[in-house]
PDB file of C-alpha atoms and ligand atoms in Angstrom:
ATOM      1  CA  UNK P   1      -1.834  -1.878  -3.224  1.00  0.00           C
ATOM      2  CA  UNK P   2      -4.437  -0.087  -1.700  1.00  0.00           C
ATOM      3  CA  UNK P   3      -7.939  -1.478  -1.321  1.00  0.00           C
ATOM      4  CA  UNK P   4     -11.637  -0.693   0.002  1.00  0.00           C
ATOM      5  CA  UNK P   5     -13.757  -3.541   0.398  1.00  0.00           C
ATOM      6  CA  UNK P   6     -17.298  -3.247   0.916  1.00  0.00           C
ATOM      7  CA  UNK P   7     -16.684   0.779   2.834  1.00  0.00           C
ATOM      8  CA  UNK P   8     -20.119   2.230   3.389  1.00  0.00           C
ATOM      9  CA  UNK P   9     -21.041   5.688   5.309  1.00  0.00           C
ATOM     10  CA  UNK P  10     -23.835   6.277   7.039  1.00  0.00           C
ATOM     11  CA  UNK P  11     -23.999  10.465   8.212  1.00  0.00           C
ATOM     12  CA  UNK P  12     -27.037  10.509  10.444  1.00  0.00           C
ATOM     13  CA  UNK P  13     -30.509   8.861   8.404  1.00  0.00           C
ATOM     14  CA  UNK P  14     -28.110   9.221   5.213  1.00  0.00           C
ATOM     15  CA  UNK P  15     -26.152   7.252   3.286  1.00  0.00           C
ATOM     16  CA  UNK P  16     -22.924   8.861   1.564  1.00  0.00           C
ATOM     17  CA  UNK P  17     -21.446   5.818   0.711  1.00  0.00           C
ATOM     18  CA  UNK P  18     -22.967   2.150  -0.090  1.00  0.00           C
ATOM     19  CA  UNK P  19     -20.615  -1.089  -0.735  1.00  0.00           C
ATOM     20  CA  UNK P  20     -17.496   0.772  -2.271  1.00  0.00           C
ATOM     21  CA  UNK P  21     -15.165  -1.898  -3.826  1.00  0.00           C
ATOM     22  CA  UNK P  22     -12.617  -0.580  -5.406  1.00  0.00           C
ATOM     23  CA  UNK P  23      -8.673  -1.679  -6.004  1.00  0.00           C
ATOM     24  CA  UNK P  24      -5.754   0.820  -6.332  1.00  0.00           C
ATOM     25  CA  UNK P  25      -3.083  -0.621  -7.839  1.00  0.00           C
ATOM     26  CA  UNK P  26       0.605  -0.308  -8.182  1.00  0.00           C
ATOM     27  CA  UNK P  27       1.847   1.832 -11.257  1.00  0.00           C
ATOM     28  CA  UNK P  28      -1.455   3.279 -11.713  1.00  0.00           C
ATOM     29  CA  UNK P  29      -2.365   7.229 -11.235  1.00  0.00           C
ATOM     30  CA  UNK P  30      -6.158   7.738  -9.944  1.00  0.00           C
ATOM     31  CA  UNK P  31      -7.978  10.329 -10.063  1.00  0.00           C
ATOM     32  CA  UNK P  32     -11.338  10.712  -8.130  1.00  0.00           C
ATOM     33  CA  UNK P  33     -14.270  13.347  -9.712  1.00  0.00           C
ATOM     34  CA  UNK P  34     -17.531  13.933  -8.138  1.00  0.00           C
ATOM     35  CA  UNK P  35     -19.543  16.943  -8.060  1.00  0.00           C
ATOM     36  CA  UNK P  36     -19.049  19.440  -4.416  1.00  0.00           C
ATOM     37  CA  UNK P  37     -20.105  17.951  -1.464  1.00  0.00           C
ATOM     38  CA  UNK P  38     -20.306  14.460  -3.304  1.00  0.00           C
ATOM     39  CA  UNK P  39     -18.069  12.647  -0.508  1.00  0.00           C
ATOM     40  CA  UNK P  40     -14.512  13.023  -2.569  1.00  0.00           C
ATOM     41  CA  UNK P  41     -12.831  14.589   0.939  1.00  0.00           C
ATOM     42  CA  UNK P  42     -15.203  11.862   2.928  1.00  0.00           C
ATOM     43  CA  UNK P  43     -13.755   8.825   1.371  1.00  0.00           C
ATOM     44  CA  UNK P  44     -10.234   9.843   0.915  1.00  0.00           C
ATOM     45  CA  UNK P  45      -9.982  10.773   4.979  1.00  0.00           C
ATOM     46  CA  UNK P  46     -11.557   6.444   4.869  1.00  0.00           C
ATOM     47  CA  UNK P  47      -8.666   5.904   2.960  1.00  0.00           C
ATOM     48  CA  UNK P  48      -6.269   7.431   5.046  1.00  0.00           C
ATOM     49  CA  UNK P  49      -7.924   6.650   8.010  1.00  0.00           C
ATOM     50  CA  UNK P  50      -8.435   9.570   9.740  1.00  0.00           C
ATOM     51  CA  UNK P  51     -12.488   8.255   9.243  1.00  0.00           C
ATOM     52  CA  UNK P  52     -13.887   4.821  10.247  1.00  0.00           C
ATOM     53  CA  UNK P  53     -16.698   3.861   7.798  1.00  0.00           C
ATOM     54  CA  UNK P  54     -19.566   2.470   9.112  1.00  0.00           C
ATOM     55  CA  UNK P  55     -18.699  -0.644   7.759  1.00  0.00           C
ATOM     56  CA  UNK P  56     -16.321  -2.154   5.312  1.00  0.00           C
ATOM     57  CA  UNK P  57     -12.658  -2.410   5.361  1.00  0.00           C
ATOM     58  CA  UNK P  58      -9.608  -0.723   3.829  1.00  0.00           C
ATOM     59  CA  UNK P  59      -6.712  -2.836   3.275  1.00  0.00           C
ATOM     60  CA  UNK P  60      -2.826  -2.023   2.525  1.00  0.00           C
ATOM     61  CA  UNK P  61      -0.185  -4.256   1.658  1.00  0.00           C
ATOM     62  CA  UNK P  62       1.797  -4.733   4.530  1.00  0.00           C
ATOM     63  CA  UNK P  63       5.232  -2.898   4.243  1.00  0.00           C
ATOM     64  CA  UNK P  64       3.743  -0.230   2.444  1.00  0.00           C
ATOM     65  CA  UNK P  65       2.464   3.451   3.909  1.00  0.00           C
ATOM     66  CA  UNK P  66       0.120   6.261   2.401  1.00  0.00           C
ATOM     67  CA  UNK P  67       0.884   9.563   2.111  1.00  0.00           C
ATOM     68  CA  UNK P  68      -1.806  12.310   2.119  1.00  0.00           C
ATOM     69  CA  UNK P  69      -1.627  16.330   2.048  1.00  0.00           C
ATOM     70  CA  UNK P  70      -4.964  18.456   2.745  1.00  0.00           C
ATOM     71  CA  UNK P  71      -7.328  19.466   0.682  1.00  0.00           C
ATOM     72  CA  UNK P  72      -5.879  23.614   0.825  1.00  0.00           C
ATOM     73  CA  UNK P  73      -5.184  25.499  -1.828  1.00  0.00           C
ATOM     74  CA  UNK P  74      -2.433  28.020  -0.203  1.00  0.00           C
ATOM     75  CA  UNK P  75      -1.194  25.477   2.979  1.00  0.00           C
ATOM     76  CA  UNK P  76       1.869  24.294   0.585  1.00  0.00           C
ATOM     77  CA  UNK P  77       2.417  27.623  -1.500  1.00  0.00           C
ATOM     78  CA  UNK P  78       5.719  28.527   0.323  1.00  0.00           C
ATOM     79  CA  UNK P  79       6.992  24.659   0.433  1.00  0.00           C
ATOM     80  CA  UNK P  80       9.001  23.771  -2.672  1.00  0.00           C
ATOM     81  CA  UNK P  81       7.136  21.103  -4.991  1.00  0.00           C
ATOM     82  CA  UNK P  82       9.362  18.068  -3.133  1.00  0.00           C
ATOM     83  CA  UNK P  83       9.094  19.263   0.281  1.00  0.00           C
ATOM     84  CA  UNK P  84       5.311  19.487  -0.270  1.00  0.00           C
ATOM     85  CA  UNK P  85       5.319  15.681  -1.511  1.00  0.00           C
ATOM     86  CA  UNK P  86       7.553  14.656   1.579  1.00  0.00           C
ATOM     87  CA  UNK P  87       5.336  16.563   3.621  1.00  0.00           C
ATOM     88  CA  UNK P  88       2.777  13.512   2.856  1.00  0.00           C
ATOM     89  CA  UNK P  89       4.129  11.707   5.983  1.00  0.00           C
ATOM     90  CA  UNK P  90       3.554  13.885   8.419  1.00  0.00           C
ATOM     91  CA  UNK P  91       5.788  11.968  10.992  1.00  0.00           C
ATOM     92  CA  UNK P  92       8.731  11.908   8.727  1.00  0.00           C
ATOM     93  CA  UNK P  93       8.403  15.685   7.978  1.00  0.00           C
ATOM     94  CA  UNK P  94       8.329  16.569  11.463  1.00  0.00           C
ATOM     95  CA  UNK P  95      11.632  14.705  12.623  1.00  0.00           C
ATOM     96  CA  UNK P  96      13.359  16.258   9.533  1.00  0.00           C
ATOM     97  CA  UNK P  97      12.141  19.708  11.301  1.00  0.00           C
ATOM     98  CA  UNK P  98      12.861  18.898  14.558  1.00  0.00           C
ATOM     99  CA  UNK P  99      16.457  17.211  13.465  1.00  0.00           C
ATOM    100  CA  UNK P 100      17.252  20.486  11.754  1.00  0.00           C
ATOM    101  CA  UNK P 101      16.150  22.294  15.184  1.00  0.00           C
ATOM    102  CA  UNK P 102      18.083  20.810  17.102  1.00  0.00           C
ATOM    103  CA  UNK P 103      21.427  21.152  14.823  1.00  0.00           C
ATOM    104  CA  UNK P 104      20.893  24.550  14.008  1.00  0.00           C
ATOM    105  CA  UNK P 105      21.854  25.206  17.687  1.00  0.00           C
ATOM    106  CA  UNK P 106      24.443  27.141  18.986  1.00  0.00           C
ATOM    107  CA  UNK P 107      24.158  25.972  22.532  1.00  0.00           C
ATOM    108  CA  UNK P 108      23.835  22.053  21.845  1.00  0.00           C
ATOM    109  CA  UNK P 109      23.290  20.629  25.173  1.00  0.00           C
ATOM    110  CA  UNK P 110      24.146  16.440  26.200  1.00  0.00           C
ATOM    111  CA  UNK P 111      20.229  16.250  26.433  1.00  0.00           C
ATOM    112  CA  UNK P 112      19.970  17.654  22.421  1.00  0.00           C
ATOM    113  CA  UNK P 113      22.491  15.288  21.479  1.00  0.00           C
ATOM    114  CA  UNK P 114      20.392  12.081  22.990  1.00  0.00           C
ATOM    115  CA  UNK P 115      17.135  13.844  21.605  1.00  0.00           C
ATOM    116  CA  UNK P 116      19.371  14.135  17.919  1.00  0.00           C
ATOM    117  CA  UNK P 117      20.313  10.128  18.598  1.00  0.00           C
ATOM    118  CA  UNK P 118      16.473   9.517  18.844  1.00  0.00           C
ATOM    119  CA  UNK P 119      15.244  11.364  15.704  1.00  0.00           C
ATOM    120  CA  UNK P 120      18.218   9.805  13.274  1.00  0.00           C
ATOM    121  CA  UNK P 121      16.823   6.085  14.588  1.00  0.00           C
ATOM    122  CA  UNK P 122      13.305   6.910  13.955  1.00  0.00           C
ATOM    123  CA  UNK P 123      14.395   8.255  10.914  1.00  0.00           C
ATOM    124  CA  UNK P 124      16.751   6.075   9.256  1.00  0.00           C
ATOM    125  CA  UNK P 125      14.129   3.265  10.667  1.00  0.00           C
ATOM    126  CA  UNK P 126      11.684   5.202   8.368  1.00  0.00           C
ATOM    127  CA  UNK P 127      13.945   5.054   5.361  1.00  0.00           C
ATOM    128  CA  UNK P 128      14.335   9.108   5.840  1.00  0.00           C
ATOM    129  CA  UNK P 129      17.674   8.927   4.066  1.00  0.00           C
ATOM    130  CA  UNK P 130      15.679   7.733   0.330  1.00  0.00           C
ATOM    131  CA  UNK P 131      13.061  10.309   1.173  1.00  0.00           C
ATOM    132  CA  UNK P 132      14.289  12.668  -1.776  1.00  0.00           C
ATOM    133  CA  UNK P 133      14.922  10.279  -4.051  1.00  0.00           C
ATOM    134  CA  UNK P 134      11.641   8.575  -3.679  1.00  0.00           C
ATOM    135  CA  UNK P 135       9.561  11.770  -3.703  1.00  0.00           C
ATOM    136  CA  UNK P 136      11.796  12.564  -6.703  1.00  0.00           C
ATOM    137  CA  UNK P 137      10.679   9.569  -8.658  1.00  0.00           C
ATOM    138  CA  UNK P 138       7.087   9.664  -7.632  1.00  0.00           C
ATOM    139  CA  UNK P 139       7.354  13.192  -9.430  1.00  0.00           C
ATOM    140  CA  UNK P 140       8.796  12.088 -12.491  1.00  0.00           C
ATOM    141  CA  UNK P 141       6.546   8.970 -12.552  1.00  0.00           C
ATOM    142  CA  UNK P 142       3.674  11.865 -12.905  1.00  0.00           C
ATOM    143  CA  UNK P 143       5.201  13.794 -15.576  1.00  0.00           C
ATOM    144  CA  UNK P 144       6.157  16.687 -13.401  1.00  0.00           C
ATOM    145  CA  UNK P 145      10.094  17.058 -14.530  1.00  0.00           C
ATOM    146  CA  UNK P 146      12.688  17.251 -12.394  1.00  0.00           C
ATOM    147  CA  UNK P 147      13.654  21.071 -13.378  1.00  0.00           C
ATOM    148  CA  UNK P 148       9.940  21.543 -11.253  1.00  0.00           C
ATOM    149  CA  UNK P 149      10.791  19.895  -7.829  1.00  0.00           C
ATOM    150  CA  UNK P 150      12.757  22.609  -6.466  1.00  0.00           C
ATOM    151  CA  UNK P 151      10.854  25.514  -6.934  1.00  0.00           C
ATOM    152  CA  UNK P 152       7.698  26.867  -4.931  1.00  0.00           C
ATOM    153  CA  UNK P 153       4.511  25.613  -4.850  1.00  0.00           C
ATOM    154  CA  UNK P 154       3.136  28.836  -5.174  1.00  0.00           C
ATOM    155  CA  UNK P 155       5.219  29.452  -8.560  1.00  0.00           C
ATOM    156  CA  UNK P 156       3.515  26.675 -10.548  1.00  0.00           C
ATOM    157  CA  UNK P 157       0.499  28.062 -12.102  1.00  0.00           C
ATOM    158  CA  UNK P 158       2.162  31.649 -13.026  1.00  0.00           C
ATOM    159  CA  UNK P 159       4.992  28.730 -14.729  1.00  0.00           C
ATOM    160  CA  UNK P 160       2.250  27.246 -16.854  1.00  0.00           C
ATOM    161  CA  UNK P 161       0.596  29.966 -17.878  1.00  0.00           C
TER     162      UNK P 161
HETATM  163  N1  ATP A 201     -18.870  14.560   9.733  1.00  0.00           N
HETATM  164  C1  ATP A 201     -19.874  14.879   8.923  1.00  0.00           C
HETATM  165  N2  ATP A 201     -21.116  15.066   9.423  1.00  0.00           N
HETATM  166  C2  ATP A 201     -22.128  15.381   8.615  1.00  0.00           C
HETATM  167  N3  ATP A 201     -22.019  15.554   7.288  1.00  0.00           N
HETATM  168  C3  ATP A 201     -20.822  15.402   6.751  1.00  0.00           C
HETATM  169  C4  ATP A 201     -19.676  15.049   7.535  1.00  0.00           C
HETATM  170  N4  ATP A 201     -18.613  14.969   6.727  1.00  0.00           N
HETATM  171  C5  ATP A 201     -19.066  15.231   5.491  1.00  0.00           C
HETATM  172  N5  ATP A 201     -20.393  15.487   5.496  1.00  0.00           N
HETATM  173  C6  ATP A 201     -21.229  15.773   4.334  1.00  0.00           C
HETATM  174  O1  ATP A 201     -20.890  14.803   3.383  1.00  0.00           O
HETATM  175  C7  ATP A 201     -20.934  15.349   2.080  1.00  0.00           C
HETATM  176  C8  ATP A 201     -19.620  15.101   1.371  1.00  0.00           C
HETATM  177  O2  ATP A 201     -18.622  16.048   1.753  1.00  0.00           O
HETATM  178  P1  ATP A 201     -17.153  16.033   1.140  1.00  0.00           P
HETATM  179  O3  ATP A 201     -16.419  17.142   1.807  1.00  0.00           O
HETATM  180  O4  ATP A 201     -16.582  14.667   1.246  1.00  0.00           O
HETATM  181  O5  ATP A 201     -17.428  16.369  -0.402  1.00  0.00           O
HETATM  182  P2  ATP A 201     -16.405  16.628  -1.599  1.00  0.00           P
HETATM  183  O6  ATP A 201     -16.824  15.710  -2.698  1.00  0.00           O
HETATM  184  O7  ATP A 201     -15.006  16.513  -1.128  1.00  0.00           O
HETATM  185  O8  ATP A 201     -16.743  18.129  -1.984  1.00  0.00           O
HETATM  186  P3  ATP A 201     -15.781  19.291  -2.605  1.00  0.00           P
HETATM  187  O9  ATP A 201     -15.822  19.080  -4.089  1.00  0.00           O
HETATM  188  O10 ATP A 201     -16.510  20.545  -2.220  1.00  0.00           O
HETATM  189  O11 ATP A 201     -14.427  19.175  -2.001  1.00  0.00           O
HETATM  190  C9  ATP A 201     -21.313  16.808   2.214  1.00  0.00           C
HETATM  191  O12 ATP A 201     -22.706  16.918   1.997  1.00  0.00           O
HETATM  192  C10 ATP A 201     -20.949  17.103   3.667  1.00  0.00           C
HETATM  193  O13 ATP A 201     -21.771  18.143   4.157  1.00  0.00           O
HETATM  194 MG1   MG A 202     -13.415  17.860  -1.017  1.00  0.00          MG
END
């Protein structure tokens, strides 16, 4: 569970947020509408913490992690649909990149093989090796069938239409 107790935002004399109290909980799909320039962005970089609020407090259960992508229309269009939802935790992303780096190599040095070592603990110690699955389910758990998770981001809309 996700919460925000009491978040406000002050930007200079103005306030963009007051007392926000809201719970996200587990099973649940939100969805946050606002008109442009409303805060939407504002309070989800709170959320995420990339922000501190002026005051207030956001609270997640221990044990459990956010994800969050950017709010760009075209910065996922070449990633396929699951890689794009992995993507979400940044840190886990990158060791997957580095990890492939590194075995992709046709010259692997002693050094690449300790550097290797290092990624697989952070990784495994990040529960890398469910990644799929998880990003998988959290898919399906939004309707978006599993024939969809392979195939570019940018391919979705001409898919629907
Ligand atoms: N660091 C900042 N300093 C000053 N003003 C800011 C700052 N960050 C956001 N704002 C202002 O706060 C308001 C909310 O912006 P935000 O980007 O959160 O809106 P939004 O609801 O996501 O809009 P959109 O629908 O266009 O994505 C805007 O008026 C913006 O100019
Ligand atoms: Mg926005």
């Amino acid at each position: 569970m996700i919460s925000a107790s009491n978040i406000s935002l002050r930007v200079g004399k103005k306030a963009l947020f007051e007392e926000v109290n809201i719970k996200f909980t587990e099973g649940n799909c939100y969805g946050l509408i606002g008109a442009n320039g409303a805060g939407k962005s504002t309070f989800l970089r709170i959320l995420s913490g990339q922000l501190e609020p002026t005051s207030g407090d956001i609270i997640i259960t221990p044990g459990q992690r956010l994800s969050f992508l950017q709010q760009d229309h075209f910065k996922y269009d070449q990633y396929t649909v699951l890689d794009t939802v992995i993507m979400g935790n940044a840190r886990l992303y990158e060791i997957m990149k580095e990890k492939d780096a590194i075995y992709m190599k046709e010259d692997f040095t002693e050094e690449d093989g300790v550097k290797a070592a290092e990624l697989e603990g952070e990784f495994a110690t990040m529960n890398g090796w469910e990644a799929e699955a998880d990003a998988e389910s959290l898919l399906n758990g939004l309707g978006i069938e599993t024939e969809l998770h392979y195939v570019q981001m940018n391919t979705l809309l001409a898919r629907r239409r």
